[in-house]
Coordinates of C-alpha atoms in Angstrom, one line a residue:
M6 CA 121.7 104.7 235.3
E7 CA 118.9 105.7 233.1
L8 CA 117.3 102.3 232.6
E9 CA 115.6 103.0 229.4
E10 CA 115.2 100.3 226.6
S11 CA 118.9 100.6 225.5
D12 CA 120.1 100.6 229.1
V13 CA 118.0 97.6 230.0
Y14 CA 119.5 95.7 227.1
L15 CA 123.0 96.8 228.2
Y16 CA 122.2 95.8 231.8
D17 CA 120.9 92.4 230.8
K18 CA 124.0 91.8 228.6
I19 CA 126.4 92.8 231.5
V20 CA 124.8 90.7 234.1
E21 CA 124.5 87.6 231.8
G22 CA 126.2 84.7 233.4
W23 CA 126.4 86.2 236.9
E24 CA 124.6 84.9 239.9
R25 CA 123.8 86.8 243.1
T26 CA 124.3 85.0 246.4
E27 CA 124.8 85.8 250.0
T28 CA 127.2 84.8 252.8
E29 CA 126.1 83.4 256.1
R30 CA 125.7 86.9 257.4
G31 CA 123.5 88.0 254.5
V32 CA 126.2 90.0 252.6
P33 CA 125.6 89.8 248.9
Y34 CA 128.3 88.8 246.4
Y35 CA 128.3 87.7 242.8
I36 CA 129.6 84.6 241.0
C37 CA 130.4 84.4 237.3
H38 CA 130.1 80.8 236.1
K39 CA 131.7 81.6 232.7
T40 CA 135.0 83.0 234.0
E41 CA 134.8 81.1 237.4
C42 CA 135.4 84.2 239.5
T43 CA 133.6 85.9 242.4
S44 CA 133.3 89.5 243.4
W45 CA 131.7 91.6 246.1
N46 CA 130.7 94.1 243.4
H47 CA 127.6 93.9 241.3
P48 CA 128.7 93.5 237.6
Y49 CA 126.8 96.7 236.6
Y50 CA 128.2 98.6 239.5
Q51 CA 131.7 97.6 238.4
K52 CA 130.9 99.0 235.0
I53 CA 129.9 102.3 236.6
I54 CA 133.2 102.5 238.5
E55 CA 135.1 101.8 235.3
E56 CA 133.3 104.6 233.5
L57 CA 134.8 107.1 236.0
D58 CA 138.2 106.8 234.2
E59 CA 137.0 109.4 231.6
Y60 CA 137.4 112.1 234.3
R61 CA 141.0 111.2 235.3
D62 CA 142.4 113.9 233.0
I63 CA 140.7 116.8 234.9
R64 CA 143.4 118.9 236.4
Y65 CA 141.8 120.0 239.7
A66 CA 140.8 117.5 242.4
A67 CA 137.7 119.3 243.6
Y68 CA 136.2 119.2 240.0
R69 CA 137.4 115.7 239.3
T70 CA 135.8 114.4 242.5
A71 CA 132.6 116.4 241.8
F72 CA 132.3 114.9 238.3
K73 CA 132.8 111.4 239.6
I74 CA 130.1 111.7 242.3
R75 CA 127.7 113.3 239.8
H76 CA 128.2 110.4 237.4
I77 CA 127.4 107.9 240.2
Q78 CA 124.4 110.0 241.3
K79 CA 122.9 110.0 237.8
R80 CA 123.7 106.3 237.2
L81 CA 121.9 105.3 240.5
K82 CA 119.1 107.7 239.8
L83 CA 119.5 109.4 243.1
H84 CA 119.0 112.9 241.5
H85 CA 115.3 111.8 241.0
V86 CA 114.9 111.1 244.8
K87 CA 114.0 114.1 246.9
L88 CA 115.7 114.7 250.2
T89 CA 112.5 115.1 252.1
A90 CA 111.0 111.8 250.7
M91 CA 114.2 109.9 251.7
V92 CA 114.0 111.3 255.3
E93 CA 110.4 110.3 255.5
M94 CA 111.1 106.7 254.5
F95 CA 113.8 106.5 257.2
D96 CA 111.3 107.7 259.7
C97 CA 108.7 105.2 258.5
H98 CA 111.2 102.3 259.0
G99 CA 111.9 103.5 262.6
Y100 CA 115.2 105.3 262.0
Q101 CA 114.6 108.8 263.2
E102 CA 117.1 111.6 263.4
S103 CA 120.3 111.1 265.3
S104 CA 119.9 107.3 265.3
D105 CA 123.1 105.4 266.2
T106 CA 121.7 102.0 265.6
V107 CA 123.0 99.5 263.0
I108 CA 121.2 97.9 260.1
G109 CA 121.7 94.6 258.4
C110 CA 122.0 94.0 254.7
E111 CA 118.5 92.6 254.3
E112 CA 116.9 95.5 256.1
L113 CA 119.1 97.9 254.2
Q114 CA 117.9 96.4 250.9
D115 CA 114.2 96.8 251.9
L116 CA 114.8 100.4 253.1
L117 CA 116.6 101.4 249.9
T118 CA 113.9 99.8 247.7
S119 CA 111.2 101.8 249.4
V120 CA 113.3 105.0 249.0
Y121 CA 113.5 104.4 245.2
Q122 CA 109.8 103.8 245.1
T123 CA 109.4 107.5 246.2
A124 CA 111.3 108.8 243.1
D125 CA 109.8 111.4 240.7
H126 CA 107.3 110.1 238.3
S127 CA 109.5 111.4 235.5
A128 CA 112.0 108.7 236.3
N129 CA 109.5 105.9 235.6
V130 CA 111.1 103.6 238.2
T131 CA 109.3 100.3 238.3
I132 CA 109.3 97.9 241.2
Q133 CA 111.8 95.7 239.4
Q134 CA 114.1 98.7 238.6
A135 CA 113.8 99.8 242.2
E136 CA 115.1 96.5 243.4
I137 CA 118.0 96.6 240.9
L138 CA 118.9 100.2 241.9
A139 CA 118.7 99.3 245.6
Q140 CA 121.2 96.5 245.0
L141 CA 123.6 98.9 243.3
L142 CA 123.2 101.5 246.1
Q143 CA 123.6 98.9 248.7
N144 CA 126.8 97.8 247.0
L145 CA 128.1 101.4 247.1
I146 CA 127.2 101.7 250.8
L147 CA 128.9 98.5 251.8
N148 CA 132.0 99.5 250.0
L149 CA 132.0 102.8 251.9
F150 CA 131.3 101.6 255.4
D151 CA 131.7 97.8 255.6
L152 CA 135.0 96.9 254.0
D153 CA 135.2 93.7 256.1
R154 CA 131.8 92.7 255.0
T155 CA 130.4 92.1 258.5
G156 CA 126.9 92.7 257.3
C157 CA 126.1 95.7 259.5
V158 CA 126.4 99.5 258.9
R159 CA 125.5 102.5 261.0
V160 CA 122.2 104.1 260.1
C161 CA 123.6 107.5 260.7
S162 CA 126.4 107.0 258.1
V163 CA 124.0 105.7 255.5
K164 CA 121.7 108.6 256.0
Q165 CA 124.4 111.3 255.7
V166 CA 125.7 109.9 252.5
L167 CA 122.2 109.9 251.1
V168 CA 121.7 113.5 252.1
I169 CA 124.6 114.4 249.9
L170 CA 123.5 112.2 247.0
T171 CA 119.8 113.0 246.9
S172 CA 118.2 116.0 245.2
A173 CA 117.8 119.2 247.3
R174 CA 119.3 122.7 247.6
L175 CA 122.6 123.0 249.3
A176 CA 121.1 125.0 252.2
D177 CA 118.5 122.2 252.8
K178 CA 121.2 119.6 252.9
Y179 CA 123.2 121.6 255.4
R180 CA 120.2 121.8 257.7
A181 CA 119.5 118.1 257.4
L182 CA 123.1 117.3 258.3
Y183 CA 122.9 119.6 261.3
K184 CA 119.8 117.8 262.5
E185 CA 121.7 114.4 262.2
L186 CA 124.6 115.7 264.2
T187 CA 123.1 117.7 267.1
D188 CA 122.5 116.3 270.5
P189 CA 119.6 117.2 272.8
S190 CA 121.5 120.4 273.8
T191 CA 121.3 121.6 270.2
Y192 CA 125.1 121.6 269.9
I193 CA 127.4 119.5 267.9
S194 CA 130.2 117.8 269.8
C195 CA 133.6 117.4 268.4
S196 CA 133.4 113.6 268.5
R197 CA 130.2 113.6 266.4
L198 CA 131.7 116.2 264.0
T199 CA 134.8 113.9 263.7
T200 CA 132.7 110.9 262.9
F201 CA 130.7 113.0 260.4
L202 CA 133.9 114.1 258.5
Q203 CA 135.3 110.6 258.5
D204 CA 132.1 109.2 257.0
L205 CA 132.0 111.8 254.3
C206 CA 135.6 111.4 253.5
Q207 CA 135.0 107.8 252.6
L208 CA 133.2 108.8 249.4
P209 CA 136.2 110.7 247.7
D210 CA 138.4 108.0 249.1
L211 CA 136.4 105.3 247.3
L212 CA 136.8 107.3 244.1
Q213 CA 140.6 107.4 244.6
E214 CA 140.7 111.0 245.7
G215 CA 141.6 110.3 249.2
A216 CA 145.1 111.9 248.9
V217 CA 143.5 115.3 249.0
F218 CA 140.2 115.0 250.9
S219 CA 140.8 112.1 253.3
G220 CA 143.4 111.5 256.0
D221 CA 143.6 113.4 259.2
V222 CA 140.6 115.7 259.8
T223 CA 142.0 117.3 263.0
A224 CA 142.9 120.5 261.1
T225 CA 139.4 120.8 259.6
I226 CA 137.8 120.3 263.0
N227 CA 140.0 122.9 264.6
S228 CA 139.0 125.4 261.8
C229 CA 135.4 124.9 262.8
V230 CA 135.9 125.1 266.6
N231 CA 138.0 128.2 266.3
M232 CA 135.2 130.1 264.6
G233 CA 133.1 130.1 267.9
D234 CA 133.5 131.0 271.4
S235 CA 131.1 128.4 273.0
S236 CA 132.7 125.7 275.1
G237 CA 129.6 123.6 275.0
G238 CA 130.1 122.6 271.4
I239 CA 129.4 123.9 267.9
S240 CA 126.3 125.9 267.4
E241 CA 124.0 126.0 264.4
D242 CA 125.2 129.4 263.1
Q243 CA 128.8 128.4 263.6
F244 CA 128.3 125.2 261.7
Y245 CA 126.6 127.0 258.8
S246 CA 129.2 129.7 258.6
W247 CA 132.0 127.1 258.5
L248 CA 130.3 125.1 255.7
L249 CA 129.8 128.3 253.6
R250 CA 133.5 129.0 253.8
E251 CA 133.9 125.6 252.0
P252 CA 136.6 123.8 254.1
Q253 CA 139.0 122.0 251.9
T254 CA 137.9 118.6 253.1
L255 CA 134.4 119.2 252.0
V256 CA 135.0 121.6 249.1
W257 CA 133.8 119.0 246.6
I258 CA 130.2 119.2 248.1
P259 CA 129.5 122.8 246.8
T260 CA 131.4 122.1 243.7
L261 CA 129.0 119.1 243.1
H262 CA 126.0 121.4 243.4
R263 CA 127.4 124.1 241.1
L264 CA 128.2 121.3 238.6
A265 CA 124.6 120.0 238.8
A266 CA 123.2 123.4 238.3
S267 CA 125.3 124.3 235.3
E268 CA 124.8 121.0 233.3
T269 CA 122.2 122.3 231.0
V270 CA 123.1 126.0 231.0
K271 CA 124.0 127.5 227.7
H272 CA 126.3 130.6 227.6
E273 CA 126.1 132.9 224.5
S274 CA 129.9 132.9 224.3
K275 CA 132.5 131.1 222.2
C276 CA 135.5 129.3 223.7
N277 CA 138.7 131.2 222.6
I278 CA 140.6 127.9 222.7
C279 CA 138.5 125.2 221.1
K280 CA 136.0 127.6 219.5
T281 CA 133.0 125.8 220.9
Y282 CA 129.7 127.7 220.6
P283 CA 127.6 128.0 222.7
I284 CA 129.5 127.1 225.8
I285 CA 127.5 124.5 227.8
G286 CA 128.1 124.0 231.5
F287 CA 130.7 126.1 233.3
R288 CA 132.0 129.2 231.6
Y289 CA 135.4 130.6 232.7
R290 CA 136.6 134.2 231.9
C291 CA 140.1 135.4 232.3
L292 CA 140.3 138.6 234.4
Q293 CA 143.7 139.4 232.9
C294 CA 143.1 138.9 229.3
F295 CA 140.4 141.0 227.4
N296 CA 137.4 139.1 226.2
F297 CA 138.9 135.7 226.8
D298 CA 136.3 132.9 227.6
M299 CA 136.9 129.2 228.0
C300 CA 134.6 126.2 228.2
Q301 CA 134.9 123.8 231.2
Q302 CA 136.7 121.2 229.1
C303 CA 139.6 123.5 228.1
F304 CA 139.7 124.9 231.7
Y305 CA 139.9 121.4 233.3
M306 CA 142.7 120.3 231.0
G307 CA 144.7 123.4 231.7
C308 CA 144.8 124.6 228.1
T309 CA 146.3 128.0 227.2
K310 CA 146.6 130.2 224.1
K311 CA 148.5 133.4 223.1
K312 CA 149.2 135.5 226.2
H313 CA 146.9 133.6 228.6
K314 CA 148.6 131.8 231.4
L315 CA 147.4 129.4 234.0
K316 CA 148.3 131.8 236.8
H317 CA 145.9 134.5 235.6
P318 CA 142.8 135.2 237.8
I319 CA 139.7 133.4 236.5
Q320 CA 136.0 134.1 237.0
E321 CA 133.6 131.1 237.1
Y322 CA 130.0 131.3 235.8
C323 CA 127.6 128.4 236.4
L324 CA 124.5 130.3 235.2
S325 CA 123.7 132.5 232.3
T326 CA 125.1 136.0 232.7
T327 CA 123.4 139.3 232.2
A328 CA 124.9 142.4 230.5
K329 CA 125.4 143.9 233.9
V330 CA 127.6 141.0 235.1
D331 CA 129.6 141.1 231.9
T332 CA 130.2 144.8 232.3
K333 CA 131.4 144.3 235.8
A334 CA 133.8 141.6 234.7
F335 CA 135.2 143.8 232.0
L336 CA 135.9 146.6 234.5
K337 CA 137.8 144.2 236.7
T338 CA 139.9 143.1 233.7
L339 CA 140.6 146.7 232.8
R340 CA 141.7 147.5 236.3
N341 CA 144.0 144.6 236.5
N342 CA 145.7 145.7 233.3
I343 CA 146.1 149.4 234.1
S344 CA 147.0 149.5 237.7
K345 CA 149.4 147.0 239.5
K346 CA 148.0 148.2 242.8
H347 CA 144.5 147.0 242.0
R348 CA 145.7 143.9 240.1
Q349 CA 143.7 141.0 241.5
K350 CA 145.3 137.7 242.3
C351 CA 143.5 134.4 241.8
R352 CA 141.6 134.0 245.0
R353 CA 140.8 130.7 246.5
K354 CA 137.1 129.8 246.8
Y355 CA 137.7 127.4 249.7
L356 CA 139.2 127.4 253.1
P357 CA 142.6 125.7 252.9
V358 CA 143.6 123.4 255.7
V359 CA 146.6 121.6 254.1
A360 CA 149.4 122.6 251.8
E361 CA 148.5 123.9 248.4
S362 CA 150.9 121.5 246.7
N363 CA 148.7 118.6 247.9
L364 CA 145.5 120.1 246.5
F365 CA 146.2 119.1 242.8
S366 CA 147.8 115.8 243.6
H367 CA 146.3 113.0 241.6
T368 CA 147.7 110.2 243.8
T369 CA 145.6 107.1 244.1
G370 CA 144.3 106.5 247.6
L371 CA 145.5 103.6 249.6
R372 CA 142.0 102.2 250.1
R373 CA 142.0 98.6 251.2
E374 CA 139.7 96.5 249.1
P375 CA 138.2 93.4 250.8
P376 CA 139.0 90.0 249.4
A377 CA 136.2 88.6 247.5
P378 CA 135.1 85.0 248.3
D379 CA 136.4 82.7 245.6
I380 CA 133.7 80.0 245.5
H381 CA 135.2 78.2 242.5
N382 CA 138.7 78.1 244.0
T383 CA 137.0 76.8 247.2
L384 CA 135.2 74.1 245.3
T385 CA 138.4 73.2 243.5
Q386 CA 140.2 72.8 246.8
R387 CA 137.4 70.8 248.3
I388 CA 137.4 68.5 245.2
Q389 CA 141.2 68.0 245.6
Q390 CA 140.8 67.3 249.2
L391 CA 138.1 64.7 248.5
S392 CA 140.2 63.2 245.7
S393 CA 143.2 63.0 248.0
A394 CA 141.0 61.5 250.8
E395 CA 139.6 59.0 248.3
T396 CA 143.0 58.0 247.1
Q397 CA 144.3 57.5 250.6
Y398 CA 141.1 55.5 251.5
T399 CA 141.6 53.3 248.4
E400 CA 145.2 52.7 249.2
S401 CA 144.4 51.9 252.8
A402 CA 141.6 49.6 251.6
D403 CA 144.0 47.8 249.2
N404 CA 146.5 47.5 251.9
D405 CA 143.9 46.1 254.3
A406 CA 142.7 43.7 251.6
F407 CA 146.2 42.5 250.9
S408 CA 146.9 42.1 254.6
Q409 CA 143.7 40.2 255.0
H410 CA 144.5 38.0 252.0
R411 CA 148.0 37.2 253.4
H412 CA 146.4 36.5 256.8
L413 CA 143.9 34.1 255.2
E414 CA 146.7 32.4 253.3
R415 CA 148.6 31.9 256.5
I416 CA 145.5 30.5 258.2
I417 CA 144.9 28.1 255.2
E418 CA 148.5 26.9 255.3
Q419 CA 148.1 26.3 259.0
L420 CA 144.9 24.4 258.5
K421 CA 146.6 22.3 255.7
E422 CA 149.5 21.5 258.1
E423 CA 147.0 20.6 260.8
N424 CA 145.0 18.5 258.4
K425 CA 148.2 16.7 257.3
R426 CA 149.1 16.0 260.9
L427 CA 145.6 14.7 261.7
Q428 CA 145.7 12.4 258.6
E429 CA 149.1 11.1 259.7
K430 CA 147.7 10.5 263.2
I431 CA 144.6 8.8 261.8
L432 CA 146.8 6.5 259.7
T433 CA 149.0 5.8 262.7
M434 CA 145.9 4.9 264.8
R435 CA 144.5 2.8 262.0
E436 CA 147.7 0.8 261.7
S437 CA 147.9 0.4 265.4
S438 CA 144.2 -0.7 265.4
D439 CA 144.8 -3.3 262.7
T440 CA 147.8 -4.6 264.5
E441 CA 145.8 -5.0 267.7
S442 CA 143.0 -6.6 265.7
N443 CA 145.3 -9.2 264.2
V444 CA 146.8 -10.0 267.5
S445 CA 143.5 -10.2 269.3
G446 CA 141.8 -12.0 266.4
G447 CA 144.0 -15.2 266.8
S448 CA 142.5 -18.4 268.6
R449 CA 143.5 -19.1 272.1
P450 CA 143.6 -22.7 273.4
L451 CA 140.5 -23.7 275.3
S452 CA 142.7 -24.5 278.3
A453 CA 143.7 -20.8 278.4
V454 CA 140.1 -19.6 278.8
S455 CA 139.1 -19.0 282.4
P456 CA 136.0 -20.8 283.6
G457 CA 133.9 -17.6 283.6
E458 CA 135.3 -16.2 280.4
D459 CA 133.9 -16.6 276.9
P460 CA 136.5 -17.4 274.3
Y461 CA 137.2 -14.9 271.4
Y462 CA 137.3 -17.7 268.9
K463 CA 134.9 -20.6 268.9
T464 CA 134.4 -23.6 266.5
P465 CA 131.0 -24.4 265.1
I466 CA 131.0 -27.8 266.7
I467 CA 131.4 -26.5 270.2
S468 CA 128.8 -23.9 269.6
K469 CA 126.3 -26.4 268.4
L470 CA 127.0 -28.9 271.2
K471 CA 126.6 -26.1 273.7
S472 CA 123.4 -25.1 272.3
S473 CA 122.1 -28.7 272.4
N474 CA 122.6 -28.8 276.2
Q475 CA 124.6 -32.1 276.0
P476 CA 127.6 -32.7 278.2
L477 CA 131.0 -33.0 276.5
S478 CA 133.3 -35.8 276.9
P479 CA 137.0 -34.9 277.7
I480 CA 138.2 -37.9 275.7
V481 CA 137.0 -36.6 272.4
A482 CA 140.0 -36.4 270.1
M483 CA 140.3 -32.8 268.8
K484 CA 143.3 -31.0 267.5
S485 CA 144.8 -28.3 269.7
P486 CA 144.6 -24.7 268.5
E487 CA 148.3 -24.3 269.1
E488 CA 149.1 -27.0 266.5
E489 CA 147.0 -25.3 263.9
T490 CA 148.5 -23.2 261.2
P491 CA 146.9 -20.7 258.9
Q492 CA 147.1 -23.3 256.1
S493 CA 145.7 -26.1 258.2
R494 CA 142.9 -23.9 259.6
G495 CA 141.7 -23.1 256.2
P496 CA 139.7 -20.1 255.4
Q497 CA 137.9 -18.1 258.1
Y498 CA 134.2 -18.5 257.7
D499 CA 132.4 -15.1 257.7
S500 CA 129.6 -16.2 260.0
L501 CA 128.4 -15.1 263.4
D502 CA 130.3 -18.1 264.9
Y503 CA 133.5 -16.6 263.7
L504 CA 132.5 -13.0 264.6
E505 CA 135.3 -11.2 266.4
V506 CA 133.9 -9.0 269.2
S507 CA 136.9 -6.7 269.4
P508 CA 135.7 -3.0 269.1
S509 CA 138.5 -2.1 266.8
H510 CA 137.5 -4.7 264.1
F511 CA 133.9 -5.6 263.4
T512 CA 132.9 -7.3 260.1
L513 CA 129.4 -8.5 259.2
P514 CA 129.2 -11.9 257.3
S515 CA 128.6 -11.8 253.7
L516 CA 125.5 -13.5 252.1
T517 CA 127.4 -16.3 250.4
N518 CA 129.4 -17.4 253.4
S519 CA 126.3 -17.1 255.5
R520 CA 124.5 -19.6 253.3
E521 CA 127.4 -22.1 253.5
C522 CA 127.4 -21.8 257.3
L523 CA 123.7 -22.5 257.3
D524 CA 124.3 -25.7 255.3
E525 CA 127.0 -26.7 257.8
E526 CA 124.7 -26.0 260.7
E527 CA 122.1 -28.3 259.2
A528 CA 124.7 -31.0 258.9
M529 CA 125.7 -30.5 262.5
D530 CA 122.1 -30.7 263.6
A531 CA 121.8 -34.0 261.7
L532 CA 125.0 -35.3 263.5
V533 CA 123.7 -34.2 266.9
N534 CA 120.5 -36.0 266.2
K535 CA 122.3 -39.2 265.2
M536 CA 124.4 -38.9 268.4
Q537 CA 121.3 -38.5 270.5
L538 CA 119.9 -41.7 268.9
I539 CA 123.1 -43.6 269.6
F540 CA 123.6 -42.3 273.1
P541 CA 120.9 -42.0 275.7
S542 CA 120.1 -38.5 277.0
N543 CA 121.3 -39.2 280.6
M544 CA 124.6 -40.6 279.5
S545 CA 127.8 -39.1 281.0
Y546 CA 131.2 -39.2 279.6
S547 CA 133.2 -38.4 282.7
A548 CA 134.9 -41.0 284.8
Y549 CA 132.3 -40.3 287.4
S550 CA 129.4 -41.1 285.0
L551 CA 131.1 -44.3 283.8
S552 CA 131.5 -45.7 287.3
K553 CA 127.9 -44.8 288.0
C554 CA 126.5 -46.5 285.0
G555 CA 128.4 -49.7 285.5
V556 CA 129.2 -50.1 281.9
E557 CA 132.3 -51.7 280.9
Q558 CA 135.2 -49.3 280.1
D559 CA 136.2 -51.0 276.8
E560 CA 132.8 -50.7 275.3
M561 CA 132.8 -47.0 276.1
L562 CA 136.1 -46.4 274.6
Q563 CA 135.1 -48.2 271.5
A564 CA 132.0 -46.1 271.3
A565 CA 134.0 -42.9 271.8
S566 CA 136.5 -44.0 269.1
T567 CA 133.7 -44.7 266.7
I568 CA 132.1 -41.3 267.4
G569 CA 135.5 -39.5 267.0
S570 CA 136.1 -41.2 263.7
A571 CA 132.7 -40.3 262.4
M572 CA 133.1 -36.7 263.5
T573 CA 136.5 -36.5 261.9
D574 CA 135.2 -37.8 258.6
F575 CA 132.3 -35.5 258.7
V576 CA 134.4 -32.4 259.4
S577 CA 137.0 -33.4 256.7
E578 CA 134.1 -33.9 254.2
A579 CA 132.7 -30.5 255.2
I580 CA 136.0 -28.7 254.8
M581 CA 136.7 -30.3 251.4
T582 CA 133.3 -29.3 250.3
H583 CA 134.0 -25.7 251.5
H584 CA 137.2 -25.6 249.5
Q585 CA 135.7 -26.9 246.4

């Protein structure tokens, strides 16, 4: 990814609308708010992977894989990072050789950023670009070694992949790999070699080339072990010899370096198929046909012309050739056409460990991709759950409110019924009280009153006479209460003399009636005064008093009769005045 001005504009356009976030374990993932989707992959990294489709028409798996890895290497600017500088940065962060520790995503991001800051000055990698490139490389490493997105990867695995992708000679890379794999006895154990092969096979597997270069690595390990006689492990010379023979599982590594070496090489030859001149990159010469050259594009596509066949032996040139090399190739071609005995067959440039029919298979690997967190779908589900919960709560609240309303209505009805019963009871008690009041309010005869009992009903005359402290004569002619009727009794005077003391009926006298009673009381006072003038104060009306006084009985009766007549007239006059 050459982040020049045009590339920066393209990068900004691609990442527009995307947001980088992290899981609880610190694993980065990306959210697009425009399309409401989430992905583990950086949007620009995804574009780089999509660009690899232009190499799908290459016929041979080793070249196809090498071209894909080279494309990623250049896009991530790893070809500007020196192998020695990368190793030094690992050492500075405390990850020395043969380190089996694990590293988290945050530490990995810081480590990769520092690695990019050691790039060549010709790359012009700024701090901001180093952070972006570190994010893309981190994305690649997590896709290789942390499919489940646990947030941890082995330092040894990261370092081995960077040894392959950084810039160095092939021999220097082999030495660096040997230092990473050796134990203190300077030998490589079969278990460490197995882990090493499995880690490196993840790279072609990620590029959908796992059908050829991945799978069981037992045959590859056996081919390395069988080359030595030491039982303690794999020695350094044995390891180098095995790699130089280019085992089929790792054949894409030397092919990648030849591809990188021939990218800018120009051959002073013309392609006999597409007529391209000069040939840039790989140049292929047929050792069966005379003076028949092909460019790398025609060779990868399996193009033929005239008598040239795909089964003819081919010589590959990644660097410019000299006249001596061309002459040597011409002599080989001449010998192949003249003598069948010396006719060369197309030799393999690698150590085969699987069937040849599987070598050119272009089957997509069965690599399991981790499911990306769908934050928008999660939010939608949470919103639906909240809406459902709110609906249920609303329905429950409505039901509770309705139940409470019905309960209150029942309570109100009960209170109304209770109020009605209380009112009926109060009316009944009032009627009973009025009845008792009427019964108890009637006058009883004086003879029915016990000596120590005050009568409920008293006349004004008796009350006045009692207050005057004068003895009463039993011969005074007064009408009996039993003989009185409501019509003869006349109206009841609303005065204190007629006050009924029953607790169920108590009525205060009105102002008008009270004045009338006061006039009657004044008249009664005048009558009493007249009686006191007529009769002496020590006069007794009883039989005992008469006998004591020695007064004749006829005179007393006459006096009593005169007094009774006067009192009757006075009372009648008073009553008539009251009625008027």
